[in-house]
Coordinates of C-alpha atoms in Angstrom, one line a residue:
Chain A
X10 CA 9.9 -77.2 -2.2
X11 CA 11.2 -75.0 0.6
X12 CA 8.2 -72.8 2.0
X13 CA 9.8 -69.4 2.1
X14 CA 6.3 -67.7 2.9
X15 CA 6.4 -68.8 6.6
X16 CA 9.5 -66.3 7.0
X17 CA 8.5 -63.4 4.7
X18 CA 6.1 -60.5 5.2
X19 CA 4.5 -61.0 1.8
X20 CA 2.3 -58.0 2.2
X21 CA 5.5 -55.9 1.7
X22 CA 6.3 -57.3 -1.6
X23 CA 7.2 -56.7 -4.5
X24 CA 10.9 -56.3 -3.2
X25 CA 12.5 -53.0 -4.1
X26 CA 15.5 -54.7 -5.7
X27 CA 16.0 -54.5 -9.4
X28 CA 15.5 -57.5 -11.7
X29 CA 18.8 -59.4 -11.8
X30 CA 20.0 -58.4 -8.4
X31 CA 21.8 -61.0 -6.5
X32 CA 20.3 -60.0 -3.1
X33 CA 17.2 -62.3 -3.6
X34 CA 19.3 -65.3 -3.6
X35 CA 21.1 -64.3 -0.5
X36 CA 17.7 -63.6 1.2
X37 CA 16.4 -67.1 0.3
X38 CA 19.6 -68.9 1.3
X39 CA 19.5 -67.2 4.5
X40 CA 16.0 -68.3 5.3
X41 CA 16.8 -71.8 4.5
X42 CA 19.7 -71.7 6.8
X43 CA 17.6 -70.1 9.5
X44 CA 15.1 -72.8 9.1
X45 CA 17.6 -75.6 9.4
X46 CA 18.7 -74.3 12.6
X47 CA 15.1 -74.2 13.9
X48 CA 15.4 -70.8 15.3
X49 CA 12.0 -69.6 16.8
X50 CA 11.2 -66.3 14.8
X51 CA 10.5 -64.5 17.9
X52 CA 14.0 -64.9 19.2
X53 CA 15.6 -63.9 15.7
X54 CA 16.5 -60.2 15.5
X55 CA 17.6 -58.8 12.3
X56 CA 19.3 -55.4 12.3
X57 CA 20.3 -53.4 9.0
X58 CA 22.0 -50.2 8.0
X59 CA 21.1 -48.2 4.9
X60 CA 21.5 -49.4 1.4
X61 CA 19.8 -52.0 -0.9
X62 CA 20.6 -54.8 1.2
X63 CA 19.6 -53.1 4.3
X64 CA 16.1 -53.1 3.0
X65 CA 15.8 -56.7 3.5
X66 CA 14.8 -56.4 7.1
X67 CA 11.2 -55.0 5.9
X68 CA 10.6 -58.3 4.3
X69 CA 11.3 -60.9 6.9
X70 CA 9.1 -61.8 9.6
X71 CA 11.4 -61.6 12.7
X72 CA 12.2 -58.7 15.0
X73 CA 13.6 -56.3 12.6
X74 CA 15.4 -53.0 12.8
X75 CA 16.4 -50.8 10.0
X76 CA 18.9 -48.4 11.4
X77 CA 21.0 -45.4 10.2
X78 CA 23.7 -45.5 7.8
X79 CA 26.7 -47.5 8.7
X80 CA 25.5 -48.0 12.4
X81 CA 23.7 -51.3 12.3
X82 CA 26.4 -53.1 14.2
X83 CA 26.2 -50.6 17.0
X84 CA 22.3 -51.1 17.4
X85 CA 23.0 -54.8 17.2
X86 CA 25.7 -54.7 19.8
X87 CA 23.3 -53.0 22.3
X88 CA 20.6 -55.6 21.6
X89 CA 22.9 -58.5 22.3
X90 CA 24.4 -57.0 25.2
X91 CA 20.9 -56.1 26.6
X92 CA 19.3 -59.6 25.6
X93 CA 21.8 -62.3 25.0
X94 CA 19.0 -64.7 24.4
X95 CA 18.3 -63.2 21.0
X96 CA 19.9 -64.3 17.8
X97 CA 21.2 -61.3 16.3
X98 CA 21.9 -61.2 12.7
X99 CA 23.1 -58.0 10.8
X100 CA 22.4 -57.4 7.0
X101 CA 24.6 -54.9 5.5
X102 CA 26.5 -53.9 2.3
X103 CA 30.1 -53.0 1.3
X104 CA 29.4 -49.2 1.6
X105 CA 27.5 -49.5 4.8
X106 CA 29.7 -51.9 6.8
X107 CA 33.1 -50.7 5.6
X108 CA 33.0 -47.2 4.6
X109 CA 30.7 -45.1 6.9
X110 CA 30.5 -48.0 9.2
X111 CA 34.0 -49.2 9.2
X112 CA 34.8 -48.4 12.8
X113 CA 32.0 -50.4 14.1
X114 CA 32.8 -53.2 11.9
X115 CA 36.3 -53.8 13.2
X116 CA 35.1 -53.2 16.9
X117 CA 32.5 -55.7 16.5
X118 CA 35.0 -58.3 15.3
X119 CA 37.5 -57.2 17.9
X120 CA 35.0 -57.8 20.7
X121 CA 34.1 -61.0 19.0
X122 CA 30.4 -60.3 20.1
X123 CA 28.2 -63.2 19.0
X124 CA 26.6 -61.4 16.0
X125 CA 26.3 -62.8 12.5
X126 CA 27.1 -60.3 9.7
X127 CA 25.7 -61.2 6.3
X128 CA 27.6 -58.6 4.0
X129 CA 26.3 -58.2 0.5
X130 CA 29.1 -57.2 -1.4
X131 CA 28.1 -55.5 -4.9
X132 CA 31.2 -53.3 -5.5
X133 CA 29.1 -50.3 -5.6
X134 CA 26.4 -47.8 -3.9
X135 CA 23.5 -49.2 -5.8
X136 CA 20.8 -47.3 -4.1
X137 CA 22.2 -43.9 -4.5
X138 CA 22.8 -44.6 -8.2
X139 CA 26.3 -46.3 -8.6
X140 CA 28.9 -44.3 -6.8
X141 CA 32.3 -45.9 -6.1
X142 CA 32.5 -47.8 -2.9
X143 CA 35.4 -49.2 -0.7
X144 CA 35.3 -52.5 -2.7
X145 CA 35.0 -51.5 -6.1
X146 CA 37.9 -52.9 -7.9
X147 CA 40.8 -50.6 -9.0
X148 CA 40.0 -49.6 -12.6
X149 CA 36.3 -50.1 -12.6
X150 CA 33.9 -47.4 -13.3
X151 CA 31.4 -45.7 -11.1
X152 CA 29.3 -42.4 -11.3
X153 CA 32.0 -40.9 -8.9
X154 CA 34.8 -42.9 -10.6
X155 CA 34.0 -41.9 -14.2
X156 CA 37.6 -42.5 -15.5
X157 CA 38.0 -45.8 -13.5
X158 CA 38.4 -46.3 -9.8
X159 CA 42.0 -45.0 -8.8
X160 CA 41.9 -46.3 -5.2
X161 CA 42.6 -49.6 -3.8
X162 CA 39.8 -51.9 -2.7
X163 CA 39.2 -53.3 0.7
X164 CA 39.5 -57.0 1.4
X165 CA 36.3 -57.1 3.7
X166 CA 36.9 -60.7 5.1
X167 CA 40.4 -60.1 5.6
X168 CA 39.6 -57.1 7.6
X169 CA 37.4 -59.1 9.8
X170 CA 40.0 -61.9 10.2
X171 CA 42.5 -59.4 11.2
X172 CA 40.2 -57.7 13.8
X173 CA 39.4 -60.9 15.5
X174 CA 36.4 -62.5 14.2
X175 CA 35.5 -66.3 15.0
X176 CA 34.2 -67.2 11.8
X177 CA 34.8 -65.7 8.3
X178 CA 33.6 -67.2 5.0
X179 CA 33.2 -65.8 1.6
X180 CA 30.6 -67.0 -1.0
X181 CA 28.8 -66.0 -4.2
X182 CA 25.3 -66.1 -5.2
X183 CA 26.2 -68.4 -7.9
X184 CA 26.8 -71.3 -5.3
X185 CA 23.6 -70.5 -3.2
X186 CA 24.1 -74.1 -1.7
X187 CA 27.5 -73.3 -0.3
X188 CA 26.1 -69.8 0.7
X189 CA 23.5 -71.4 2.8
X190 CA 25.8 -73.6 4.5
X191 CA 28.0 -70.8 5.5
X192 CA 25.1 -68.7 6.8
X193 CA 24.1 -71.6 8.8
X194 CA 27.6 -72.2 10.3
X195 CA 28.0 -68.6 11.0
X196 CA 24.7 -68.2 12.9
X197 CA 25.7 -71.3 14.9
X198 CA 29.0 -69.8 15.7
X199 CA 29.4 -68.4 19.2
X200 CA 31.3 -65.0 18.4
X201 CA 31.5 -62.5 15.5
X202 CA 30.8 -64.3 12.2
X203 CA 30.9 -62.8 8.8
X204 CA 29.6 -64.3 5.7
X205 CA 30.7 -62.0 2.7
X206 CA 28.5 -62.7 -0.3
X207 CA 29.4 -61.3 -3.7
X208 CA 25.9 -60.4 -5.0
X209 CA 26.0 -58.6 -8.5
X210 CA 24.5 -55.3 -9.3
X211 CA 23.5 -55.5 -12.9
X212 CA 22.0 -52.0 -12.7
X213 CA 24.4 -49.7 -11.2
X214 CA 27.6 -51.6 -11.6
X215 CA 27.3 -54.4 -14.3
X216 CA 26.0 -51.9 -16.9
X217 CA 28.5 -49.4 -16.4
X218 CA 31.4 -51.8 -16.6
X219 CA 30.0 -53.6 -19.6
X220 CA 29.6 -57.0 -17.7
X221 CA 26.9 -58.3 -19.7
X222 CA 23.4 -59.6 -18.5
X223 CA 22.6 -60.6 -15.0
X224 CA 23.1 -64.1 -16.0
X225 CA 26.5 -63.3 -17.4
X226 CA 27.6 -61.6 -14.2
X227 CA 26.6 -64.7 -12.2
X228 CA 28.5 -67.1 -14.6
X229 CA 31.4 -64.8 -14.3
X230 CA 31.5 -65.8 -10.7
X231 CA 31.3 -69.4 -11.5
X232 CA 34.2 -69.1 -13.7
X233 CA 36.4 -67.2 -11.5
X234 CA 35.7 -68.6 -8.2
X235 CA 38.8 -70.4 -6.6
X236 CA 38.3 -72.4 -3.3
X237 CA 40.3 -71.1 -0.6
X238 CA 42.3 -74.4 -0.4
X239 CA 43.4 -74.2 -4.0
X240 CA 44.1 -70.5 -3.7
X241 CA 46.8 -71.2 -1.1
X242 CA 49.2 -72.8 -3.7
X243 CA 48.6 -70.1 -6.3
X244 CA 50.7 -66.9 -7.0
X245 CA 49.3 -63.5 -6.4
X246 CA 49.5 -63.3 -10.3
X247 CA 47.4 -66.2 -10.9
X248 CA 44.9 -65.0 -8.4
X249 CA 44.4 -61.4 -10.1
X250 CA 40.6 -61.0 -10.6
X251 CA 39.8 -64.3 -9.1
X252 CA 37.2 -64.8 -6.3
X253 CA 38.6 -66.8 -3.3
X254 CA 35.7 -68.6 -1.8
X255 CA 35.3 -70.8 1.2
X256 CA 35.8 -70.6 5.0
X257 CA 38.6 -68.4 5.9
X258 CA 38.4 -68.5 9.7
X259 CA 36.7 -70.9 12.0
X260 CA 38.2 -70.8 15.4
X261 CA 36.9 -70.4 19.1
X262 CA 37.7 -67.4 20.9
X263 CA 36.2 -66.0 24.1
X264 CA 32.8 -64.3 23.3
X265 CA 32.1 -60.8 24.5
X266 CA 28.6 -60.9 26.1
X267 CA 29.6 -64.4 27.8
X268 CA 32.6 -63.0 29.2
X269 CA 30.4 -60.1 30.7
X270 CA 28.1 -62.6 32.0
X271 CA 30.9 -64.3 33.6
X272 CA 31.9 -61.1 35.3
X273 CA 28.4 -60.7 36.5
X274 CA 28.2 -64.2 38.0
X275 CA 31.5 -63.7 39.7
X276 CA 30.5 -60.6 41.3
X277 CA 27.3 -62.3 42.5
X278 CA 29.3 -65.1 44.0
X279 CA 31.5 -62.6 45.9
X280 CA 28.5 -60.9 47.8
Chain B
X26 CA 11.2 -40.6 66.0
X27 CA 13.4 -38.9 63.7
X28 CA 13.8 -40.5 60.3
X29 CA 17.0 -42.1 59.6
X30 CA 18.7 -40.0 56.8
X31 CA 21.1 -41.3 54.4
X32 CA 23.5 -38.5 53.6
X33 CA 26.2 -38.8 51.0
X34 CA 28.7 -36.4 49.4
X35 CA 28.5 -36.8 45.6
X36 CA 29.4 -34.9 42.5
X37 CA 26.7 -34.2 39.9
X38 CA 28.3 -36.9 37.7
X39 CA 28.2 -39.5 40.4
X40 CA 24.4 -38.4 41.4
X41 CA 23.5 -38.8 37.7
X42 CA 24.8 -42.5 37.7
X43 CA 23.1 -43.2 41.0
X44 CA 19.9 -41.5 39.8
X45 CA 19.8 -43.8 36.5
X46 CA 20.4 -46.9 38.5
X47 CA 17.6 -46.0 40.8
X48 CA 15.2 -45.3 37.8
X49 CA 16.1 -48.7 36.7
X50 CA 18.6 -48.1 33.9
X51 CA 20.7 -51.6 33.4
X52 CA 22.2 -50.9 30.1
X53 CA 25.0 -48.1 29.6
X54 CA 27.0 -47.5 26.7
X55 CA 29.5 -44.5 26.2
X56 CA 32.7 -43.1 25.3
X57 CA 35.2 -41.3 27.4
X58 CA 34.9 -37.6 27.4
X59 CA 35.8 -34.9 29.8
X60 CA 33.7 -33.7 31.8
X61 CA 31.3 -36.7 31.7
X62 CA 33.5 -39.6 32.2
X63 CA 32.8 -40.1 35.9
X64 CA 29.2 -41.1 35.0
X65 CA 30.6 -44.0 33.0
X66 CA 33.2 -44.8 35.5
X67 CA 30.7 -45.4 38.3
X68 CA 28.3 -47.3 36.1
X69 CA 31.2 -49.5 34.9
X70 CA 31.7 -50.6 38.7
X71 CA 28.0 -50.6 39.6
X72 CA 26.1 -52.1 36.8
X73 CA 27.7 -55.7 36.7
X74 CA 26.9 -56.0 40.3
X75 CA 23.4 -56.0 39.9
X76 CA 23.3 -58.0 36.7
X77 CA 23.2 -54.7 34.4
X78 CA 25.7 -54.1 31.4
X79 CA 28.1 -51.6 30.9
X80 CA 30.2 -51.3 27.5
X81 CA 32.4 -48.7 26.3
X82 CA 32.0 -48.6 22.7
X83 CA 34.3 -47.3 20.0
X84 CA 33.0 -43.7 19.8
X85 CA 29.8 -41.7 20.5
X86 CA 28.0 -42.7 17.5
X87 CA 28.2 -46.3 18.3
X88 CA 27.3 -45.5 22.0
X89 CA 23.9 -44.2 21.2
X90 CA 23.3 -46.7 18.7
X91 CA 24.0 -49.3 21.2
X92 CA 21.6 -47.6 23.7
X93 CA 18.8 -47.5 21.2
X94 CA 19.4 -51.2 20.6
X95 CA 19.3 -51.8 24.3
X96 CA 16.2 -50.1 24.8
X97 CA 14.6 -51.8 22.1
X98 CA 15.5 -55.2 23.7
X99 CA 13.5 -53.9 26.5
X100 CA 16.2 -52.5 28.9
X101 CA 16.3 -49.0 30.3
X102 CA 19.5 -47.5 28.6
X103 CA 21.7 -44.5 28.8
X104 CA 24.7 -42.8 27.5
X105 CA 26.7 -39.6 28.7
X106 CA 29.0 -37.4 26.9
X107 CA 30.1 -33.7 26.4
X108 CA 29.9 -31.4 23.4
X109 CA 31.9 -33.0 20.9
X110 CA 30.4 -36.3 21.6
X111 CA 27.0 -34.7 21.7
X112 CA 27.6 -33.5 18.2
X113 CA 28.5 -37.0 17.1
X114 CA 25.3 -38.4 18.7
X115 CA 23.0 -36.1 16.8
X116 CA 21.9 -38.4 14.1
X117 CA 20.8 -41.4 16.1
X118 CA 19.0 -38.9 18.4
X119 CA 16.8 -38.1 15.5
X120 CA 16.6 -41.9 14.8
X121 CA 15.2 -42.3 18.7
X122 CA 12.8 -39.4 18.2
X123 CA 11.5 -40.7 15.0
X124 CA 11.4 -44.6 16.0
X125 CA 10.2 -43.4 19.4
X126 CA 12.7 -45.3 21.5
X127 CA 13.1 -44.2 25.0
X128 CA 16.6 -43.3 26.1
X129 CA 18.5 -40.8 28.1
X130 CA 21.3 -38.8 26.7
X131 CA 23.4 -36.9 29.3
X132 CA 25.4 -34.2 27.9
X133 CA 27.8 -32.5 30.5
X134 CA 28.4 -29.2 29.0
X135 CA 31.8 -27.6 28.5
X136 CA 32.9 -24.8 26.4
X137 CA 32.7 -25.0 22.6
X138 CA 32.6 -24.8 19.7
X139 CA 34.7 -27.7 18.6
X140 CA 37.3 -29.3 21.3
X141 CA 36.7 -25.8 23.1
X142 CA 37.2 -25.9 26.8
X143 CA 37.4 -29.5 28.0
X144 CA 37.5 -28.9 31.7
X145 CA 35.5 -25.3 31.9
X146 CA 31.8 -24.9 32.1
X147 CA 29.3 -23.5 29.6
X148 CA 25.8 -23.7 28.6
X149 CA 26.3 -23.4 24.8
X150 CA 24.6 -26.7 23.9
X151 CA 21.0 -25.6 24.7
X152 CA 20.0 -25.1 21.1
X153 CA 21.8 -27.9 20.0
X154 CA 19.6 -30.1 22.4
X155 CA 16.5 -28.5 20.8
X156 CA 17.6 -28.5 17.3
X157 CA 21.0 -30.6 16.8
X158 CA 19.4 -33.4 14.7
X159 CA 17.8 -32.5 11.4
X160 CA 14.1 -32.3 10.5
X161 CA 11.1 -31.2 12.7
X162 CA 11.2 -33.3 16.0
X163 CA 10.1 -33.0 19.4
X164 CA 12.5 -33.3 22.2
X165 CA 12.9 -33.1 26.1
X166 CA 15.7 -31.6 27.7
X167 CA 16.1 -31.0 31.5
X168 CA 18.8 -29.1 33.5
X169 CA 19.5 -29.6 37.0
X170 CA 20.9 -26.9 39.2
X171 CA 22.6 -29.0 42.2
X172 CA 23.7 -32.4 42.8
X173 CA 20.6 -33.5 44.7
X174 CA 18.6 -32.3 41.9
X175 CA 20.7 -34.0 39.3
X176 CA 19.7 -37.3 41.0
X177 CA 16.0 -36.3 41.0
X178 CA 16.0 -35.1 37.4
X179 CA 17.9 -38.1 36.2
X180 CA 15.0 -40.3 37.5
X181 CA 12.7 -37.8 35.8
X182 CA 14.5 -38.0 32.6
X183 CA 14.0 -41.8 32.5
X184 CA 10.5 -41.4 33.7
X185 CA 9.5 -38.9 31.0
X186 CA 11.5 -41.0 28.3
X187 CA 9.5 -44.2 29.3
X188 CA 6.2 -42.3 29.5
X189 CA 6.4 -40.6 26.2
X190 CA 8.5 -43.0 24.1
X191 CA 11.1 -40.5 23.4
X192 CA 14.8 -39.5 23.8
X193 CA 15.4 -37.3 26.8
X194 CA 18.3 -35.1 27.1
X195 CA 19.8 -34.3 30.5
X196 CA 21.9 -31.2 30.4
X197 CA 24.4 -30.8 33.2
X198 CA 27.2 -28.3 32.9
X199 CA 30.7 -28.9 34.0
X200 CA 30.3 -27.3 37.5
X201 CA 27.2 -29.4 38.3
X202 CA 29.1 -32.4 36.8
X203 CA 32.1 -31.9 39.1
X204 CA 30.9 -30.0 42.3
X205 CA 30.8 -32.1 45.4
X206 CA 27.6 -31.6 47.4
X207 CA 25.7 -33.1 50.4
X208 CA 22.8 -35.1 49.2
X209 CA 20.0 -36.4 51.5
X210 CA 19.6 -39.5 49.3
X211 CA 16.0 -40.3 48.6
X212 CA 14.4 -43.9 49.6
X213 CA 14.9 -45.4 46.3
X214 CA 12.0 -47.7 47.1
X215 CA 9.8 -44.9 47.5
X216 CA 10.7 -43.3 44.2
X217 CA 7.9 -42.8 41.4
X218 CA 9.3 -45.0 38.6
X219 CA 7.4 -44.9 35.2
X220 CA 7.8 -47.8 32.7
X221 CA 6.8 -48.1 29.0
X222 CA 3.4 -49.1 28.4
X223 CA 3.3 -52.9 26.9
X224 CA 0.9 -53.6 24.3
X225 CA -2.5 -54.8 25.8
X226 CA -3.4 -56.7 22.3
X227 CA -2.2 -59.9 20.7
X228 CA 0.8 -59.7 18.4
X229 CA -1.3 -59.8 15.2
X230 CA -3.4 -56.7 16.4
X231 CA -0.4 -54.9 17.4
X232 CA 0.4 -51.3 15.9
X233 CA 3.8 -50.2 17.1
X234 CA 3.1 -46.8 16.1
X235 CA -0.6 -46.4 16.6
X236 CA -2.3 -42.9 16.7
X237 CA -3.4 -43.2 20.2
X238 CA -5.3 -40.4 21.8
X239 CA -2.5 -39.6 24.4
X240 CA -0.2 -39.6 21.1
X241 CA 1.9 -42.4 22.8
X242 CA 1.7 -46.0 21.3
X243 CA 2.2 -48.9 23.7
X244 CA 5.9 -50.4 23.2
X245 CA 6.8 -54.0 22.8
X246 CA 10.4 -55.3 23.2
X247 CA 12.2 -57.4 20.7
X248 CA 12.0 -61.0 21.7
X249 CA 8.4 -60.8 23.3
X250 CA 6.7 -62.2 20.3
X251 CA 5.5 -59.1 18.6
X252 CA 8.1 -59.3 15.7
X253 CA 7.6 -55.6 14.7
X254 CA 9.6 -53.4 12.2
X255 CA 11.4 -50.4 13.3
X256 CA 12.9 -47.7 10.9
X257 CA 14.1 -44.2 10.7
X258 CA 12.2 -43.9 7.4
X259 CA 8.9 -42.2 7.7
X260 CA 6.5 -45.1 8.5
X261 CA 2.8 -45.7 9.2
X262 CA 1.2 -47.2 12.1
X263 CA 2.3 -50.6 11.4
X264 CA 5.9 -49.4 11.5
X265 CA 6.7 -50.1 7.8
X266 CA 8.1 -47.4 5.5
X267 CA 5.5 -45.4 3.6
X268 CA 5.3 -42.7 0.8
X269 CA 1.8 -41.7 1.6
X270 CA 1.7 -38.2 2.5
X271 CA -1.4 -38.4 4.6
X272 CA 0.6 -41.0 6.8
X273 CA 3.7 -39.2 6.8
X274 CA 2.0 -36.0 8.0
X275 CA 0.1 -37.8 10.6
X276 CA 3.3 -39.3 12.0
X277 CA 5.2 -36.1 12.4
X278 CA 2.3 -34.3 13.8
X279 CA 1.6 -37.1 16.5
X280 CA 5.4 -37.0 17.2
X281 CA 4.9 -33.4 18.3
X282 CA 1.5 -33.7 19.7
X283 CA 2.5 -36.1 22.3
X284 CA 4.9 -33.8 23.6
X285 CA 3.0 -30.6 23.1
X286 CA -0.3 -31.6 24.6
X287 CA 1.5 -33.0 27.7
X288 CA 3.9 -30.1 28.2
X289 CA 2.2 -29.2 31.4
X290 CA 3.4 -32.5 32.8
X291 CA 6.9 -32.2 31.3
X292 CA 7.6 -28.5 31.8
X293 CA 9.0 -27.6 35.4
X294 CA 9.9 -24.2 36.7
X295 CA 11.3 -23.1 40.0
X296 CA 9.8 -19.7 41.0
X297 CA 12.1 -18.3 43.7
X298 CA 10.8 -15.0 45.3
X299 CA 8.6 -14.0 42.2
X300 CA 5.4 -13.1 44.1
X301 CA 6.3 -9.6 44.5
X302 CA 9.3 -9.3 42.2
X303 CA 9.3 -6.4 39.6
X304 CA 12.7 -7.7 38.2
X305 CA 12.9 -11.3 37.2
X306 CA 16.0 -13.3 36.5
X307 CA 15.7 -16.3 34.3
X308 CA 18.4 -18.9 34.6
X309 CA 19.3 -22.7 34.6
X310 CA 22.0 -25.1 35.5
X311 CA 24.9 -23.8 37.6
X312 CA 24.4 -20.3 36.8
X313 CA 20.9 -20.4 38.5
X314 CA 23.0 -20.9 41.7
X315 CA 24.6 -17.6 41.2
X316 CA 21.2 -16.2 40.3
X317 CA 19.6 -17.4 43.5
X318 CA 22.4 -15.8 45.5
X319 CA 22.2 -12.5 43.6
X320 CA 18.3 -12.4 44.4
X321 CA 19.1 -12.9 48.2
X322 CA 21.7 -9.8 47.9
X323 CA 19.3 -7.8 46.0
X324 CA 16.5 -8.4 48.3
X325 CA 18.8 -7.5 51.3
X326 CA 19.3 -4.3 49.5
X327 CA 15.6 -3.9 49.1
X328 CA 15.1 -4.5 45.5
X329 CA 12.2 -6.6 44.4
X330 CA 14.0 -9.4 42.5
X331 CA 12.9 -13.0 41.8
X332 CA 14.3 -15.9 39.9
X333 CA 12.4 -18.0 37.5
X334 CA 14.6 -21.3 37.0
X335 CA 14.1 -23.4 34.2
X336 CA 14.3 -27.1 35.3
X337 CA 12.8 -28.0 31.9
X338 CA 14.7 -26.2 29.1
X339 CA 12.6 -28.1 26.2
X340 CA 9.7 -27.8 25.7
X341 CA 10.4 -24.2 26.5
X342 CA 8.4 -22.7 29.6
X343 CA 7.0 -20.1 27.6
X344 CA 3.4 -20.1 29.3
X345 CA 5.0 -20.1 32.8
X346 CA 7.1 -17.0 31.7
X347 CA 4.1 -15.3 30.1
X348 CA 2.3 -16.0 33.3
X349 CA 4.3 -12.9 34.8
X350 CA 4.4 -10.7 31.8
X351 CA 1.9 -8.2 33.3
X352 CA 3.9 -8.1 36.8
X353 CA 7.7 -8.0 35.8
X354 CA 8.8 -4.7 34.6
X355 CA 12.4 -6.0 33.6
X356 CA 13.9 -9.5 32.7
X357 CA 17.5 -10.5 32.9
X358 CA 18.5 -13.9 31.3
X359 CA 21.9 -15.1 32.7
X360 CA 23.4 -17.9 30.8
X361 CA 27.0 -19.1 30.1
X362 CA 26.3 -18.7 26.4
X363 CA 25.8 -15.8 24.0
X364 CA 21.9 -15.6 24.6
X365 CA 20.3 -18.8 23.3
X366 CA 17.7 -18.9 25.9
X367 CA 17.3 -15.0 26.1
X368 CA 16.0 -15.3 22.5
X369 CA 13.2 -17.8 23.6
X370 CA 12.3 -15.5 26.5
X371 CA 12.1 -12.5 24.2
X372 CA 9.8 -14.6 21.9
X373 CA 7.8 -15.7 24.8
X374 CA 7.1 -12.2 26.2
X375 CA 6.6 -10.5 22.7
X376 CA 7.7 -7.3 23.7
X377 CA 5.8 -7.1 27.1
X378 CA 8.8 -5.9 28.9
X379 CA 12.5 -5.4 28.0
X380 CA 14.9 -8.4 28.2
X381 CA 18.3 -7.9 29.3
X382 CA 21.0 -10.4 28.4
X383 CA 23.8 -11.4 30.8
X384 CA 25.9 -13.7 28.9
X385 CA 29.5 -15.1 29.5
X386 CA 31.5 -17.5 27.3
X387 CA 35.1 -17.5 28.6
X388 CA 35.0 -20.5 30.8
X389 CA 34.3 -18.5 34.0
X390 CA 30.9 -19.0 35.7
X391 CA 28.8 -16.1 36.1
X392 CA 29.1 -14.6 39.6
X393 CA 26.5 -13.2 41.8
X394 CA 28.1 -9.8 41.7
X395 CA 28.0 -9.9 37.9
X396 CA 24.3 -10.6 38.1
X397 CA 23.7 -7.8 40.5
X398 CA 25.4 -5.5 38.4
X399 CA 23.3 -6.5 35.5
X400 CA 20.0 -5.7 37.2
X401 CA 18.2 -2.4 36.5
X402 CA 18.4 0.4 38.9

């Protein structure tokens, strides 16, 4: 049995997350991944924005920073540039990272700065009570989409891929083993890495959209997940409503802080 | 033997960059905006040469986020901007005040509101520097009136920021930012440089928001083994969010107390020919240059005029102004806005003497002649 306690601030429990929320599964997968990597807690810096998932930083025994809405990646960029020895992980949600923080998200990926983003995608603004988000699927209901969402949804992983991330993977909380593996690989990766994890929100999303119990929502993930390798040979019609999981990008690109260090070293040599 | 002088001709923006380097700033994040961009341009060249880091961010919101991150990682950090960018930074200025993260924000003031006058001077951001971010918060703001003083006050901005764990705003105006002046460069090895106080206790005893007597808690950096939590939410001494009214009240009260009880250390005014003055000018930044000249001209004409020049804008120099309340018969506040500081002067004097406002918001500086004209007969 894995000892989670060694990474938790147990005196801050209970968690604020609702029962049935998927975020706890992400938290545990993340801690197992960090443990496997053998990272010293003093060298781990976890940064979050605002929202349900962003409250995670209060519960983990690392250097933790709970920032303003959408801005976690900007603070994280400053930390990584100022002290590249730190492992910097950003914990964020769909609204935090791709609505209010969308600009920072694409630019952090473009820079390919060595930061890992674990993006909890629950299709909704949970903490504020269930408003429509940039990833709410078309037609689904939210408190501010009472007749069904009439907008198109973002493909979060696709966005990071297009912007230049080194590593992009999508997982579900149903497949926590796979999720842990992706997070481990993402933190290991030198460059901007994203793990988009679909984390059900039974309270603010599921109930409003009649998606059943929390267990039903997780089983829905199981039944509708398609590995990326299989998805390649499927038509858009066949993929409608499916969750494409797997590693979407795993490549080597020059990393932002490393490139800056090369500049510093080069200027030193010139003296 | 005559001391060897290091004379350079610099703009205010260049002197600001030089002062920051002298103060030990090693991380700069910014976004281009007129009339502040030269600060970034100088630092883009100089920082990597000395192992520091310069990064151009995607906007001003990102810029201030990055410098708060850099400072938490233990590196003195700065950004520079102008009005529109300063507006974008306000939310995270509040974060830096609440989370007590030292950093320096330079605002080279241009005409506003909105895009306003990108290349022309103004002093319209004085109240924004004080109250731009939401909620009750303390702030320190400094305003130099020359290129040489820009260097000195930039160093001082970092010192105050580190000493009091607070964001410090350096308000230049377009004239100070762009004017070329001779600067007798100080010996940077002899400068007083203040660094944040590190914790003196083991990590398990560390309270990152301790209610210390001086009001300023010691500050650890990420990566030093303290593993503390930083949040913009109201928090207790441990740094974690709290809903306790008592803890929230104590926090906000301490944030103000650490500045207010040290205001004598922070507030600087320059009294010029004030000893026998009957009329006093109050001014700051480039307008104070015209005011000084006007004082000299008035003195030549036999008028007893002096200038109280504000080097620290916030906290406000109320005590220093009130000290002249019995002596000065007329006050004139000259500023390139519609009376933002005049209001504070009136409040400080509480009717002790009339306060006349000399304001200009057309992008033209206030001339000595205009100030002379505004003086009472």
